[in-house]
Short mmCIF file of C-alpha atoms in Angstrom, two decimals:
data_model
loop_
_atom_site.label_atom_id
_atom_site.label_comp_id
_atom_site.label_asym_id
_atom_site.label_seq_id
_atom_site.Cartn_x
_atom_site.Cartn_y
_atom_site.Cartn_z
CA UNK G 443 -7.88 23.63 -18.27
CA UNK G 444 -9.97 21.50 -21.00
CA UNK G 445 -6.26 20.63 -22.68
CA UNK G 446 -5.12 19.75 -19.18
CA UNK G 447 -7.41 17.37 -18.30
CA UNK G 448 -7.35 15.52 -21.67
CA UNK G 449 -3.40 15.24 -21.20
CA UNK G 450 -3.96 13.78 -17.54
CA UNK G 451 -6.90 11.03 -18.46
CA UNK G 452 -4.89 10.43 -21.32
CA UNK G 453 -2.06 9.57 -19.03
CA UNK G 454 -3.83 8.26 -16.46
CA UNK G 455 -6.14 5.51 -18.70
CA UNK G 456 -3.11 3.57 -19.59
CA UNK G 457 -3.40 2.45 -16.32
CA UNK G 458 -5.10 0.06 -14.27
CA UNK G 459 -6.76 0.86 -11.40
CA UNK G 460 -8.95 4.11 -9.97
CA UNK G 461 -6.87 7.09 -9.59
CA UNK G 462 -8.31 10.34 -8.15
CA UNK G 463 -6.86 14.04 -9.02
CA UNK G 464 -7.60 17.19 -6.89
CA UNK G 465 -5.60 20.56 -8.04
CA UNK G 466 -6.21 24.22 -7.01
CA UNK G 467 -4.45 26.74 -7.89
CA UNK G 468 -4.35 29.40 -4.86
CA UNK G 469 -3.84 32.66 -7.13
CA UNK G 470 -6.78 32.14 -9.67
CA UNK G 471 -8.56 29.58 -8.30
CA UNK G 472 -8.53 27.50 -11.04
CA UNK G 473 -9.45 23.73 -10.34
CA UNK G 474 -8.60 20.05 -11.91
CA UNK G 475 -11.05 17.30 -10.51
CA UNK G 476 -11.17 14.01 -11.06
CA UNK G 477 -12.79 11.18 -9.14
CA UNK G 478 -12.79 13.84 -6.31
CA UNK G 479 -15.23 12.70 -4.27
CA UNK G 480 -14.05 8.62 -4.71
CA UNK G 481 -13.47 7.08 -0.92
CA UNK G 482 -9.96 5.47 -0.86
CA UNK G 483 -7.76 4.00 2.05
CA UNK G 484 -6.44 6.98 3.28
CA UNK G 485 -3.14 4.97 4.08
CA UNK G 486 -0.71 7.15 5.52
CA UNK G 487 -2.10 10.54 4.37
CA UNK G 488 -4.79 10.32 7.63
CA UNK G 489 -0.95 11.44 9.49
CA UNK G 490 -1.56 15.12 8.16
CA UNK G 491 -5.34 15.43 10.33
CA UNK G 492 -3.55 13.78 12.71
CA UNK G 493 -0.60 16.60 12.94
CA UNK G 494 -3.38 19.09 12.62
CA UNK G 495 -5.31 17.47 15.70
CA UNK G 496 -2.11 18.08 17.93
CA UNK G 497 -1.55 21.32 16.92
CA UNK G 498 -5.17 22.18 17.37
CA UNK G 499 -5.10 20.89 21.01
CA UNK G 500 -1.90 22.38 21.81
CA UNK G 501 -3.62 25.51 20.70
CA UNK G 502 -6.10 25.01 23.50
CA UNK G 503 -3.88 24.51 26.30
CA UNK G 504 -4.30 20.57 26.36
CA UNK G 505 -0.92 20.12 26.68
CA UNK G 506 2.49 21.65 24.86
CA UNK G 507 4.20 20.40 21.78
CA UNK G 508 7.41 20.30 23.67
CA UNK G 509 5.94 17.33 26.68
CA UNK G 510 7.04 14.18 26.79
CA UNK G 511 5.20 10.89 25.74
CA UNK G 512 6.27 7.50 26.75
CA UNK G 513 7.58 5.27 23.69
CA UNK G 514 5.43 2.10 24.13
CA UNK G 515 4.49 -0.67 21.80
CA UNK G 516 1.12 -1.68 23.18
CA UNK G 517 -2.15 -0.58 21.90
CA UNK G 518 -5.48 -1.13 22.19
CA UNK G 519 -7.83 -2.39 19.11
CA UNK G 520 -11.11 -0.25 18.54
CA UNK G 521 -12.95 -3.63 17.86
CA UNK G 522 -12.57 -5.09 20.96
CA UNK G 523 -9.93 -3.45 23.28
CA UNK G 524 -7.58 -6.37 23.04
CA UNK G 525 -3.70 -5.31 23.04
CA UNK G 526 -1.55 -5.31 19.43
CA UNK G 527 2.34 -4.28 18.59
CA UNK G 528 3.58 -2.65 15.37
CA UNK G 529 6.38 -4.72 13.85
CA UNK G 530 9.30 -2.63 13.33
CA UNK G 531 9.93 -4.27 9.73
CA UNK G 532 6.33 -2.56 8.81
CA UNK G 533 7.49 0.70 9.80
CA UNK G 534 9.55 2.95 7.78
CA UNK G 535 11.05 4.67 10.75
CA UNK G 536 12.73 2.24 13.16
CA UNK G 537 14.83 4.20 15.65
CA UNK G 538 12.06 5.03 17.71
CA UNK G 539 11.79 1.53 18.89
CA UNK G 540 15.39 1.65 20.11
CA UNK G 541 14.29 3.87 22.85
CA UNK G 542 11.04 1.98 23.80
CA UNK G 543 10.28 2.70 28.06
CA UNK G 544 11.65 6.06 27.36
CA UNK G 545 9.81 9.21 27.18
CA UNK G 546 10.19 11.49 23.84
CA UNK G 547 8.48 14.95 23.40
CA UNK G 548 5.49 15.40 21.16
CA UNK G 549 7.57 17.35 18.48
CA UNK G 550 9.76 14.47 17.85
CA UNK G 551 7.39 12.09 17.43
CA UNK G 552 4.94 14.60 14.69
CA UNK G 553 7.95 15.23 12.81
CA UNK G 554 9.09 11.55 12.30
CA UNK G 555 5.12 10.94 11.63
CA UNK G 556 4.94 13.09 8.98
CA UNK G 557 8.62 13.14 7.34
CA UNK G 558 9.50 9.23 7.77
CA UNK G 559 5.86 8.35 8.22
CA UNK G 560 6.48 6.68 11.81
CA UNK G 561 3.84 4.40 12.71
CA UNK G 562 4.81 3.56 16.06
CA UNK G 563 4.92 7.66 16.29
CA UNK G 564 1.49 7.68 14.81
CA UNK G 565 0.00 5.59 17.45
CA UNK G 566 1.16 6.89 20.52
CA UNK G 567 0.29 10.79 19.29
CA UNK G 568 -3.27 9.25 18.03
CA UNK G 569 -3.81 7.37 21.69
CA UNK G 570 -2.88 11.32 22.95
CA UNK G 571 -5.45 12.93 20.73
CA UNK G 572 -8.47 10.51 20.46
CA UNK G 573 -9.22 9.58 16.64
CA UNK G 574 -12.69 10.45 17.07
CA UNK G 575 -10.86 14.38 17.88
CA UNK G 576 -9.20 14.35 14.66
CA UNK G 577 -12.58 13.65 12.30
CA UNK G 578 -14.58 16.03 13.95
CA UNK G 579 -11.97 18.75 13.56
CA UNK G 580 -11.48 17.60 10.07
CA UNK G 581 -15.34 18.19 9.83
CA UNK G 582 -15.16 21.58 10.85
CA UNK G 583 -12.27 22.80 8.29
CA UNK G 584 -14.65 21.13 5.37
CA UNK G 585 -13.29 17.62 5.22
CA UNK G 586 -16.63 16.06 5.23
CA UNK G 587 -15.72 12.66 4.54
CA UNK G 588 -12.53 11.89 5.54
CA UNK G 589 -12.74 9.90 8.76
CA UNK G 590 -9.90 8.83 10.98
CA UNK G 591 -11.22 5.96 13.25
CA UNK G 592 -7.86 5.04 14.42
CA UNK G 593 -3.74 4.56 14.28
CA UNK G 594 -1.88 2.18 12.60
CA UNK G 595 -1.63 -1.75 11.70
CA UNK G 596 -5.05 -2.40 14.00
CA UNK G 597 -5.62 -5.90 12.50
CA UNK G 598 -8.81 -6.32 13.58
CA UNK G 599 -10.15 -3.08 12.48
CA UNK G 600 -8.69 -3.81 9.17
CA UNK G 601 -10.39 -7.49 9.07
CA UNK G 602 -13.63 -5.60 9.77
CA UNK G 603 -13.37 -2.68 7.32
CA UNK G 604 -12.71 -0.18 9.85
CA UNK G 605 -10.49 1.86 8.23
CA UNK G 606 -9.10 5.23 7.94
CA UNK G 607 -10.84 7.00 4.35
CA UNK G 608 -10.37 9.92 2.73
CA UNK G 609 -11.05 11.68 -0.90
CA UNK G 610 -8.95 13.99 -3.19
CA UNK G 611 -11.42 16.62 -2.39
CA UNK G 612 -10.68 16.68 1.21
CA UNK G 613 -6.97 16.21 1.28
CA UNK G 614 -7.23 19.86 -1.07
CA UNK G 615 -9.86 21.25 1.44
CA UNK G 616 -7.42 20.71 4.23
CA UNK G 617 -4.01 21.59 2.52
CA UNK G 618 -6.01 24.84 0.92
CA UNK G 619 -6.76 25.91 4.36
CA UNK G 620 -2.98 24.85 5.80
CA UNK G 621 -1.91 27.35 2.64
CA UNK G 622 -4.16 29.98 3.67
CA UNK G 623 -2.88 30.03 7.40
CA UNK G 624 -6.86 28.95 8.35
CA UNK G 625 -5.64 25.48 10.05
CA UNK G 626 -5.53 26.07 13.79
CA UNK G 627 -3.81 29.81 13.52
CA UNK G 628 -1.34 31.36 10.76
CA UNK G 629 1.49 30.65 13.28
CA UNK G 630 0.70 26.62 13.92
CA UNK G 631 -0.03 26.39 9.77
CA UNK G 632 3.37 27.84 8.78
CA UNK G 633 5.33 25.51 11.51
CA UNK G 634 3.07 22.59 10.01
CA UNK G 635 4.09 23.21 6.44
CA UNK G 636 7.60 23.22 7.78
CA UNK G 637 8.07 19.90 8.83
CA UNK G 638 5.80 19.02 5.57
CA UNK G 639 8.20 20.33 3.43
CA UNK G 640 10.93 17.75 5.19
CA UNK G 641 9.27 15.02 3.95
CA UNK G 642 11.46 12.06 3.26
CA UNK G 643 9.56 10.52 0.32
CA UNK G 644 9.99 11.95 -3.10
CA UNK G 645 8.63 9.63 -5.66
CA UNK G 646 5.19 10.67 -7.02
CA UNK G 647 4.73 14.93 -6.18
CA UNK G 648 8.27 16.39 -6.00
CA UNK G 649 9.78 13.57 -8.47
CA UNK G 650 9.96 15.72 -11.88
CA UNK G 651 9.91 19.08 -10.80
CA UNK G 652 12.32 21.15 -10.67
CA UNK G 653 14.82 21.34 -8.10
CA UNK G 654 13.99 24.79 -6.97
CA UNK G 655 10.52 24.07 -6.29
CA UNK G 656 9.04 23.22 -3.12
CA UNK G 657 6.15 20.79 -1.77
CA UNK G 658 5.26 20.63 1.57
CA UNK G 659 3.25 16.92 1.34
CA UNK G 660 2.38 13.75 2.94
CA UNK G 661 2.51 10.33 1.27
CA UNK G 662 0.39 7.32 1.95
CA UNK G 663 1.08 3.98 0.95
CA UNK G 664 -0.46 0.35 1.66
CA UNK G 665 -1.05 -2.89 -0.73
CA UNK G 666 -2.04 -1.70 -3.98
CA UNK G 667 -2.73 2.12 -2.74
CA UNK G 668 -0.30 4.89 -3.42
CA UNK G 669 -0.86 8.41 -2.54
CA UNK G 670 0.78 12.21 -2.20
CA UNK G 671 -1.26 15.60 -1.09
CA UNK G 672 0.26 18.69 -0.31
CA UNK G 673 1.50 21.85 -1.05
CA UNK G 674 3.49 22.81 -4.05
CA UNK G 675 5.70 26.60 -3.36
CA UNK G 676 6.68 28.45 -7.17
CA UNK G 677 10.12 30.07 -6.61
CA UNK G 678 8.27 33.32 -7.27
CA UNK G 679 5.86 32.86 -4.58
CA UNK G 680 2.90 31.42 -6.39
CA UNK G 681 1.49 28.00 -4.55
CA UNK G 682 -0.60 25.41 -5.92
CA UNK G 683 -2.60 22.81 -3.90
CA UNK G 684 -2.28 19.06 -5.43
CA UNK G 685 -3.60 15.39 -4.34
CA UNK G 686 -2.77 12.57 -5.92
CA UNK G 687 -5.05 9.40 -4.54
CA UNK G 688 -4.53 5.51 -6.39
CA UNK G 689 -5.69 2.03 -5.47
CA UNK G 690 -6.47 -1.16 -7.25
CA UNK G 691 -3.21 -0.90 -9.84
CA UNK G 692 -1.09 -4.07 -11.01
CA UNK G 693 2.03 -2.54 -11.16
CA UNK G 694 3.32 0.20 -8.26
CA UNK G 695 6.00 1.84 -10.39
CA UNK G 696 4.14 2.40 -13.41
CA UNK G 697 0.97 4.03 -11.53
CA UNK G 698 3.90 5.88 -8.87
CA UNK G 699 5.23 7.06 -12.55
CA UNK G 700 2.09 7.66 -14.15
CA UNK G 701 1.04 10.16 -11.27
CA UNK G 702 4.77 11.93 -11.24
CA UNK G 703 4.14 12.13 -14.88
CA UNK G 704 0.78 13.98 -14.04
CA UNK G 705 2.13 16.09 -11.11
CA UNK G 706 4.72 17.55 -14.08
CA UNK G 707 2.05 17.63 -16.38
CA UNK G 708 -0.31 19.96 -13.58
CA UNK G 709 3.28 22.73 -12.59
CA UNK G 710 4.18 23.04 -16.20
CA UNK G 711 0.05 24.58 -16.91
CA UNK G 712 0.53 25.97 -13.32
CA UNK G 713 3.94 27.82 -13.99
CA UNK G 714 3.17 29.47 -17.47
#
């Protein structure tokens, strides 16, 4: 592990900015940490407690994953209640507004959160849940600092620093747990990593690794912030947890490289 770490700081000071590493290996335990416990913009990475939130509720008989939600574009700011829209040209999922006044079940909308990142999708399943749900679930599977305080593109929030956070450390508490079958029941956790392993975004995690190998992750990406977290799957069954956390870089591709370059770096010492 000593040579490991030297070969990812090594990598990882050629850059600028704060980057944040958090890898566990589920068989032996063995851990990489770096800047683990740094707050960053959670981005889009606050959509996986957000998927475990409606699982969790659907769990408890709130409602079923197969009802139907309305497809709005009004929503309500935490700062003061007053209405805002998500702009379809932020979103990197735009058929859902094609079908805005109609109603769409709860499993559509999760899966095009997590796989194509959905804002709009985001929004209306947060509204369902209540954000202040999400963190105090995330509290009670060990994510002690994470907090979700709300959906997405909340201007006034942002103005005022209200923002979604998280750390490496929790992002690997929560995936660890996923792994384990521990996040709502073995049943909901293996459906979860399912759509996870759809994801449509491919450039930091999955990027160099071989073809055969799986990761069931989440991205997250906003002005000078870049993330991935999730679950990497060994052809011959072995499983790794990794989170990958940036912000403050000059240059996206060469810190979305860099952290490829250290995802490689972390299966090659994971699949001696």
């Amino acid at each position: 592990m000593t040579s490991l770490r030297e070969e990812v700081l090594q990598e990882l000071r050629q850059q600028k900015g704060t980057f944040a590493v958090a890898f566990k290996d589920l068989q032996t335990d063995e851990e990489l940490l770096l800047n683990e416990h740094e707050s960053f913009h959670a981005a889009s990475t606050m959509k996986t407690p957000v998927l475990i939130e409606a699982y969790r509720q659907a769990h408890q008989g709130r409602f079923s994953l197969s009802d139907s939600l309305l497809v709005k574009n009004e929503f309500k700011s935490i700062v003061d209640g007053s209405p805002f829209s998500i702009g379809p040209q932020d979103d990197s999922e735009q058929e859902l507004y094609k079908v805005l006044g109609q109603k769409r079940p709860l499993s559509e909308l999760l899966y095009k959160m997590i796989i194509q990142s959905s804002n709009l999708a985001t929004n209306l399943v947060i509204e369902q849940l209540d954000a202040r749900k999400v963190t105090q679930t995330m509290r009670e599977l060990g994510a002690k600092n994470m907090q979700v305080l709300r959906g997405v593109e909340d201007g006034k929030a942002y103005q005022q620093g209200l923002n979604n956070t998280t750390t490496a450390y929790d992002l690997m508490v929560l995936f660890q747990q996923m792994a384990r079958g521990k996040t709502v029941s073995p049943a909901a956790s293996q459906e979860m990593i399912r759509i996870l392993l759809d994801q449509k975004f491919k450039d930091v995690i999955p990027a160099k690794l071989p073809k055969e190998v799986k990761v069931a992750h989440k991205t997250g990406w906003i002005t000078k912030v870049r993330h991935d977290s999730g679950i990497v799957f060994l052809p011959d069954g072995r499983k790794y947890v990794l989170v990958l956390l940036s912000k403050d870089w000059d240059n996206d591709s060469a810190a979305t490289a860099a952290m490829a370059n250290v995802s490689q770096m972390i299966y090659r010492h994971a699949a001696r």
